[in-house]
Amino acid sequence: MERIAVFPGSFDPLTLGHVDIIKRGLSVFDRIIIGIGNNAEKKYMFPISEREKWIKKTFENVSRVEVKTYHGLTVDFCKKVNAGFILRGLRNSADFEFEKAIAHMNAAISENIETVFVLSDLKFGALSSSIIRDIIRNGGNPSEFLPEAIKFQP
Ligand code: ADP
């Protein structure tokens, strides 16, 4: 059976840290579906159409990676796309505590979906979308942390 994982997130914006987790995930899974969550309660810096466009461009030549947007529970999205796994990245112990709670809750509400954690590369351990947003807001240049498809004019 094909091993399909959903990599859920906000990707506001996609960083090289996310790209690294996806590449590592491809050594474990046959296909990865990047699920861009759309939460009406959450304020994003970039509209979903732009976040989606950047991710699609970044993975346009990687046939085993797909990009989709979704509303609602991640486990429901997994069922819809026939994914048996949720892929999440871990940078540090704070990520671990946070992710553990989400994974436990997802396991409680859905029996057949396993969360798989992948450790980030050492060089991306301090990188986050929120730091990138801060750099952009303050007129800095975040290019070295972002995929080629995402261009900013500081
Ligand atoms: P969310 O809004 O769900 O936190 P993010 O887009 O911030 O979504 O993150 C999606 C996933 O990518 C999470 O599993 C997060 O831990 C992981 N991640 C984010 N940045 C990095 C990084 N620099 N290295 C490894 N994993 C990362």
JSON list of N, CA and C in Angstrom, two decimals, residues 69-119:
[
{"chain": "A", "resi": 69, "resn": "THR", "atom": "N", "xyz": [-5.10, 23.06, -0.11]},
{"chain": "A", "resi": 69, "resn": "THR", "atom": "CA", "xyz": [-5.52, 23.85, 1.05]},
{"chain": "A", "resi": 69, "resn": "THR", "atom": "C", "xyz": [-6.69, 23.11, 1.71]},
{"chain": "A", "resi": 70, "resn": "TYR", "atom": "N", "xyz": [-6.88, 23.35, 3.01]},
{"chain": "A", "resi": 70, "resn": "TYR", "atom": "CA", "xyz": [-8.03, 22.71, 3.67]},
{"chain": "A", "resi": 70, "resn": "TYR", "atom": "C", "xyz": [-8.56, 23.57, 4.82]},
{"chain": "A", "resi": 71, "resn": "HIS", "atom": "N", "xyz": [-9.81, 23.31, 5.15]},
{"chain": "A", "resi": 71, "resn": "HIS", "atom": "CA", "xyz": [-10.46, 23.92, 6.31]},
{"chain": "A", "resi": 71, "resn": "HIS", "atom": "C", "xyz": [-10.74, 22.78, 7.28]},
{"chain": "A", "resi": 72, "resn": "GLY", "atom": "N", "xyz": [-10.85, 23.09, 8.54]},
{"chain": "A", "resi": 72, "resn": "GLY", "atom": "CA", "xyz": [-11.30, 22.07, 9.49]},
{"chain": "A", "resi": 72, "resn": "GLY", "atom": "C", "xyz": [-10.17, 21.23, 10.05]},
{"chain": "A", "resi": 73, "resn": "LEU", "atom": "N", "xyz": [-10.54, 20.05, 10.58]},
{"chain": "A", "resi": 73, "resn": "LEU", "atom": "CA", "xyz": [-9.58, 19.21, 11.28]},
{"chain": "A", "resi": 73, "resn": "LEU", "atom": "C", "xyz": [-8.59, 18.57, 10.31]},
{"chain": "A", "resi": 74, "resn": "THR", "atom": "N", "xyz": [-7.31, 18.52, 10.75]},
{"chain": "A", "resi": 74, "resn": "THR", "atom": "CA", "xyz": [-6.28, 17.88, 9.93]},
{"chain": "A", "resi": 74, "resn": "THR", "atom": "C", "xyz": [-6.60, 16.40, 9.71]},
{"chain": "A", "resi": 75, "resn": "VAL", "atom": "N", "xyz": [-7.11, 15.73, 10.75]},
{"chain": "A", "resi": 75, "resn": "VAL", "atom": "CA", "xyz": [-7.41, 14.29, 10.59]},
{"chain": "A", "resi": 75, "resn": "VAL", "atom": "C", "xyz": [-8.51, 14.05, 9.54]},
{"chain": "A", "resi": 76, "resn": "ASP", "atom": "N", "xyz": [-9.47, 14.97, 9.45]},
{"chain": "A", "resi": 76, "resn": "ASP", "atom": "CA", "xyz": [-10.52, 14.83, 8.42]},
{"chain": "A", "resi": 76, "resn": "ASP", "atom": "C", "xyz": [-9.93, 15.04, 7.03]},
{"chain": "A", "resi": 77, "resn": "PHE", "atom": "N", "xyz": [-9.00, 15.99, 6.95]},
{"chain": "A", "resi": 77, "resn": "PHE", "atom": "CA", "xyz": [-8.33, 16.21, 5.66]},
{"chain": "A", "resi": 77, "resn": "PHE", "atom": "C", "xyz": [-7.52, 14.95, 5.26]},
{"chain": "A", "resi": 78, "resn": "CYS", "atom": "N", "xyz": [-6.86, 14.34, 6.24]},
{"chain": "A", "resi": 78, "resn": "CYS", "atom": "CA", "xyz": [-6.09, 13.11, 5.97]},
{"chain": "A", "resi": 78, "resn": "CYS", "atom": "C", "xyz": [-6.99, 12.03, 5.39]},
{"chain": "A", "resi": 79, "resn": "LYS", "atom": "N", "xyz": [-8.17, 11.86, 5.99]},
{"chain": "A", "resi": 79, "resn": "LYS", "atom": "CA", "xyz": [-9.10, 10.82, 5.50]},
{"chain": "A", "resi": 79, "resn": "LYS", "atom": "C", "xyz": [-9.53, 11.13, 4.08]},
{"chain": "A", "resi": 80, "resn": "LYS", "atom": "N", "xyz": [-9.78, 12.40, 3.83]},
{"chain": "A", "resi": 80, "resn": "LYS", "atom": "CA", "xyz": [-10.25, 12.81, 2.50]},
{"chain": "A", "resi": 80, "resn": "LYS", "atom": "C", "xyz": [-9.23, 12.47, 1.41]},
{"chain": "A", "resi": 81, "resn": "VAL", "atom": "N", "xyz": [-7.94, 12.62, 1.75]},
{"chain": "A", "resi": 81, "resn": "VAL", "atom": "CA", "xyz": [-6.91, 12.39, 0.73]},
{"chain": "A", "resi": 81, "resn": "VAL", "atom": "C", "xyz": [-6.24, 11.01, 0.89]},
{"chain": "A", "resi": 82, "resn": "ASN", "atom": "N", "xyz": [-6.84, 10.15, 1.74]},
{"chain": "A", "resi": 82, "resn": "ASN", "atom": "CA", "xyz": [-6.32, 8.79, 1.96]},
{"chain": "A", "resi": 82, "resn": "ASN", "atom": "C", "xyz": [-4.93, 8.74, 2.55]},
{"chain": "A", "resi": 83, "resn": "ALA", "atom": "N", "xyz": [-4.59, 9.69, 3.42]},
{"chain": "A", "resi": 83, "resn": "ALA", "atom": "CA", "xyz": [-3.27, 9.69, 4.05]},
{"chain": "A", "resi": 83, "resn": "ALA", "atom": "C", "xyz": [-3.35, 8.97, 5.39]},
{"chain": "A", "resi": 84, "resn": "GLY", "atom": "N", "xyz": [-2.39, 8.09, 5.64]},
{"chain": "A", "resi": 84, "resn": "GLY", "atom": "CA", "xyz": [-2.36, 7.35, 6.90]},
{"chain": "A", "resi": 84, "resn": "GLY", "atom": "C", "xyz": [-1.43, 8.01, 7.92]},
{"chain": "A", "resi": 85, "resn": "PHE", "atom": "N", "xyz": [-0.72, 9.06, 7.49]},
{"chain": "A", "resi": 85, "resn": "PHE", "atom": "CA", "xyz": [0.29, 9.66, 8.36]},
{"chain": "A", "resi": 85, "resn": "PHE", "atom": "C", "xyz": [0.22, 11.19, 8.33]},
{"chain": "A", "resi": 86, "resn": "ILE", "atom": "N", "xyz": [0.57, 11.78, 9.49]},
{"chain": "A", "resi": 86, "resn": "ILE", "atom": "CA", "xyz": [0.77, 13.23, 9.57]},
{"chain": "A", "resi": 86, "resn": "ILE", "atom": "C", "xyz": [2.27, 13.43, 9.82]},
{"chain": "A", "resi": 87, "resn": "LEU", "atom": "N", "xyz": [2.89, 14.23, 8.99]},
{"chain": "A", "resi": 87, "resn": "LEU", "atom": "CA", "xyz": [4.33, 14.53, 9.14]},
{"chain": "A", "resi": 87, "resn": "LEU", "atom": "C", "xyz": [4.47, 15.87, 9.85]},
{"chain": "A", "resi": 88, "resn": "ARG", "atom": "N", "xyz": [5.30, 15.91, 10.90]},
{"chain": "A", "resi": 88, "resn": "ARG", "atom": "CA", "xyz": [5.58, 17.18, 11.59]},
{"chain": "A", "resi": 88, "resn": "ARG", "atom": "C", "xyz": [7.07, 17.29, 11.85]},
{"chain": "A", "resi": 89, "resn": "GLY", "atom": "N", "xyz": [7.56, 18.53, 11.84]},
{"chain": "A", "resi": 89, "resn": "GLY", "atom": "CA", "xyz": [8.98, 18.76, 12.09]},
{"chain": "A", "resi": 89, "resn": "GLY", "atom": "C", "xyz": [9.22, 19.15, 13.53]},
{"chain": "A", "resi": 90, "resn": "LEU", "atom": "N", "xyz": [10.38, 18.76, 14.06]},
{"chain": "A", "resi": 90, "resn": "LEU", "atom": "CA", "xyz": [10.76, 19.13, 15.43]},
{"chain": "A", "resi": 90, "resn": "LEU", "atom": "C", "xyz": [12.08, 19.87, 15.42]},
{"chain": "A", "resi": 91, "resn": "ARG", "atom": "N", "xyz": [12.09, 21.06, 16.06]},
{"chain": "A", "resi": 91, "resn": "ARG", "atom": "CA", "xyz": [13.34, 21.82, 16.16]},
{"chain": "A", "resi": 91, "resn": "ARG", "atom": "C", "xyz": [13.97, 21.68, 17.53]},
{"chain": "A", "resi": 92, "resn": "ASN", "atom": "N", "xyz": [13.16, 21.58, 18.54]},
{"chain": "A", "resi": 92, "resn": "ASN", "atom": "CA", "xyz": [13.66, 21.63, 19.93]},
{"chain": "A", "resi": 92, "resn": "ASN", "atom": "C", "xyz": [12.62, 21.03, 20.86]},
{"chain": "A", "resi": 93, "resn": "SER", "atom": "N", "xyz": [12.91, 21.07, 22.17]},
{"chain": "A", "resi": 93, "resn": "SER", "atom": "CA", "xyz": [12.01, 20.42, 23.12]},
{"chain": "A", "resi": 93, "resn": "SER", "atom": "C", "xyz": [10.68, 21.17, 23.26]},
{"chain": "A", "resi": 94, "resn": "ALA", "atom": "N", "xyz": [10.68, 22.47, 23.00]},
{"chain": "A", "resi": 94, "resn": "ALA", "atom": "CA", "xyz": [9.41, 23.22, 23.05]},
{"chain": "A", "resi": 94, "resn": "ALA", "atom": "C", "xyz": [8.49, 22.72, 21.93]},
{"chain": "A", "resi": 95, "resn": "ASP", "atom": "N", "xyz": [9.05, 22.53, 20.74]},
{"chain": "A", "resi": 95, "resn": "ASP", "atom": "CA", "xyz": [8.26, 21.95, 19.63]},
{"chain": "A", "resi": 95, "resn": "ASP", "atom": "C", "xyz": [7.73, 20.58, 20.05]},
{"chain": "A", "resi": 96, "resn": "PHE", "atom": "N", "xyz": [8.60, 19.79, 20.69]},
{"chain": "A", "resi": 96, "resn": "PHE", "atom": "CA", "xyz": [8.20, 18.43, 21.05]},
{"chain": "A", "resi": 96, "resn": "PHE", "atom": "C", "xyz": [6.99, 18.44, 21.99]},
{"chain": "A", "resi": 97, "resn": "GLU", "atom": "N", "xyz": [7.02, 19.27, 23.02]},
{"chain": "A", "resi": 97, "resn": "GLU", "atom": "CA", "xyz": [5.91, 19.33, 23.98]},
{"chain": "A", "resi": 97, "resn": "GLU", "atom": "C", "xyz": [4.61, 19.76, 23.28]},
{"chain": "A", "resi": 98, "resn": "PHE", "atom": "N", "xyz": [4.73, 20.77, 22.44]},
{"chain": "A", "resi": 98, "resn": "PHE", "atom": "CA", "xyz": [3.57, 21.30, 21.72]},
{"chain": "A", "resi": 98, "resn": "PHE", "atom": "C", "xyz": [3.01, 20.24, 20.76]},
{"chain": "A", "resi": 99, "resn": "GLU", "atom": "N", "xyz": [3.91, 19.64, 20.00]},
{"chain": "A", "resi": 99, "resn": "GLU", "atom": "CA", "xyz": [3.50, 18.65, 18.98]},
{"chain": "A", "resi": 99, "resn": "GLU", "atom": "C", "xyz": [2.95, 17.38, 19.61]},
{"chain": "A", "resi": 100, "resn": "LYS", "atom": "N", "xyz": [3.50, 17.03, 20.77]},
{"chain": "A", "resi": 100, "resn": "LYS", "atom": "CA", "xyz": [3.06, 15.82, 21.46]},
{"chain": "A", "resi": 100, "resn": "LYS", "atom": "C", "xyz": [1.57, 15.95, 21.82]},
{"chain": "A", "resi": 101, "resn": "ALA", "atom": "N", "xyz": [1.19, 17.12, 22.33]},
{"chain": "A", "resi": 101, "resn": "ALA", "atom": "CA", "xyz": [-0.20, 17.34, 22.72]},
{"chain": "A", "resi": 101, "resn": "ALA", "atom": "C", "xyz": [-1.12, 17.24, 21.50]},
{"chain": "A", "resi": 102, "resn": "ILE", "atom": "N", "xyz": [-0.72, 17.84, 20.40]},
{"chain": "A", "resi": 102, "resn": "ILE", "atom": "CA", "xyz": [-1.55, 17.79, 19.18]},
{"chain": "A", "resi": 102, "resn": "ILE", "atom": "C", "xyz": [-1.65, 16.34, 18.69]},
{"chain": "A", "resi": 103, "resn": "ALA", "atom": "N", "xyz": [-0.50, 15.64, 18.68]},
{"chain": "A", "resi": 103, "resn": "ALA", "atom": "CA", "xyz": [-0.50, 14.26, 18.17]},
{"chain": "A", "resi": 103, "resn": "ALA", "atom": "C", "xyz": [-1.36, 13.36, 19.05]},
{"chain": "A", "resi": 104, "resn": "HIS", "atom": "N", "xyz": [-1.30, 13.56, 20.37]},
{"chain": "A", "resi": 104, "resn": "HIS", "atom": "CA", "xyz": [-2.13, 12.76, 21.26]},
{"chain": "A", "resi": 104, "resn": "HIS", "atom": "C", "xyz": [-3.62, 13.01, 21.01]},
{"chain": "A", "resi": 105, "resn": "MET", "atom": "N", "xyz": [-3.97, 14.28, 20.82]},
{"chain": "A", "resi": 105, "resn": "MET", "atom": "CA", "xyz": [-5.37, 14.61, 20.56]},
{"chain": "A", "resi": 105, "resn": "MET", "atom": "C", "xyz": [-5.82, 14.05, 19.21]},
{"chain": "A", "resi": 106, "resn": "ASN", "atom": "N", "xyz": [-4.96, 14.17, 18.21]},
{"chain": "A", "resi": 106, "resn": "ASN", "atom": "CA", "xyz": [-5.32, 13.62, 16.90]},
{"chain": "A", "resi": 106, "resn": "ASN", "atom": "C", "xyz": [-5.50, 12.11, 16.99]},
{"chain": "A", "resi": 107, "resn": "ALA", "atom": "N", "xyz": [-4.65, 11.45, 17.77]},
{"chain": "A", "resi": 107, "resn": "ALA", "atom": "CA", "xyz": [-4.77, 9.99, 17.93]},
{"chain": "A", "resi": 107, "resn": "ALA", "atom": "C", "xyz": [-6.08, 9.65, 18.65]},
{"chain": "A", "resi": 108, "resn": "ALA", "atom": "N", "xyz": [-6.47, 10.52, 19.58]},
{"chain": "A", "resi": 108, "resn": "ALA", "atom": "CA", "xyz": [-7.70, 10.24, 20.34]},
{"chain": "A", "resi": 108, "resn": "ALA", "atom": "C", "xyz": [-8.94, 10.38, 19.47]},
{"chain": "A", "resi": 109, "resn": "ILE", "atom": "N", "xyz": [-8.90, 11.29, 18.53]},
{"chain": "A", "resi": 109, "resn": "ILE", "atom": "CA", "xyz": [-10.11, 11.49, 17.70]},
{"chain": "A", "resi": 109, "resn": "ILE", "atom": "C", "xyz": [-10.08, 10.69, 16.39]},
{"chain": "A", "resi": 110, "resn": "SER", "atom": "N", "xyz": [-8.97, 10.07, 16.10]},
{"chain": "A", "resi": 110, "resn": "SER", "atom": "CA", "xyz": [-8.88, 9.31, 14.85]},
{"chain": "A", "resi": 110, "resn": "SER", "atom": "C", "xyz": [-7.89, 8.16, 14.99]},
{"chain": "A", "resi": 111, "resn": "GLU", "atom": "N", "xyz": [-8.41, 6.92, 14.91]},
{"chain": "A", "resi": 111, "resn": "GLU", "atom": "CA", "xyz": [-7.56, 5.77, 15.24]},
{"chain": "A", "resi": 111, "resn": "GLU", "atom": "C", "xyz": [-6.48, 5.42, 14.22]},
{"chain": "A", "resi": 112, "resn": "ASN", "atom": "N", "xyz": [-6.77, 5.67, 12.96]},
{"chain": "A", "resi": 112, "resn": "ASN", "atom": "CA", "xyz": [-5.88, 5.09, 11.95]},
{"chain": "A", "resi": 112, "resn": "ASN", "atom": "C", "xyz": [-4.85, 6.03, 11.36]},
{"chain": "A", "resi": 113, "resn": "ILE", "atom": "N", "xyz": [-4.60, 7.12, 12.05]},
{"chain": "A", "resi": 113, "resn": "ILE", "atom": "CA", "xyz": [-3.63, 8.08, 11.51]},
{"chain": "A", "resi": 113, "resn": "ILE", "atom": "C", "xyz": [-2.47, 8.23, 12.49]},
{"chain": "A", "resi": 114, "resn": "GLU", "atom": "N", "xyz": [-1.27, 7.96, 12.00]},
{"chain": "A", "resi": 114, "resn": "GLU", "atom": "CA", "xyz": [-0.08, 8.00, 12.84]},
{"chain": "A", "resi": 114, "resn": "GLU", "atom": "C", "xyz": [0.69, 9.29, 12.58]},
{"chain": "A", "resi": 115, "resn": "THR", "atom": "N", "xyz": [1.08, 9.99, 13.66]},
{"chain": "A", "resi": 115, "resn": "THR", "atom": "CA", "xyz": [1.91, 11.19, 13.48]},
{"chain": "A", "resi": 115, "resn": "THR", "atom": "C", "xyz": [3.38, 10.76, 13.50]},
{"chain": "A", "resi": 116, "resn": "VAL", "atom": "N", "xyz": [4.13, 11.21, 12.53]},
{"chain": "A", "resi": 116, "resn": "VAL", "atom": "CA", "xyz": [5.55, 10.87, 12.42]},
{"chain": "A", "resi": 116, "resn": "VAL", "atom": "C", "xyz": [6.35, 12.17, 12.51]},
{"chain": "A", "resi": 117, "resn": "PHE", "atom": "N", "xyz": [7.32, 12.20, 13.45]},
{"chain": "A", "resi": 117, "resn": "PHE", "atom": "CA", "xyz": [8.14, 13.39, 13.64]},
{"chain": "A", "resi": 117, "resn": "PHE", "atom": "C", "xyz": [9.50, 13.23, 12.97]},
{"chain": "A", "resi": 118, "resn": "VAL", "atom": "N", "xyz": [9.94, 14.30, 12.36]},
{"chain": "A", "resi": 118, "resn": "VAL", "atom": "CA", "xyz": [11.26, 14.31, 11.74]},
{"chain": "A", "resi": 118, "resn": "VAL", "atom": "C", "xyz": [12.03, 15.48, 12.36]},
{"chain": "A", "resi": 119, "resn": "LEU", "atom": "N", "xyz": [13.29, 15.19, 12.75]},
{"chain": "A", "resi": 119, "resn": "LEU", "atom": "CA", "xyz": [14.11, 16.22, 13.39]},
{"chain": "A", "resi": 119, "resn": "LEU", "atom": "C", "xyz": [14.67, 17.16, 12.33]}
]
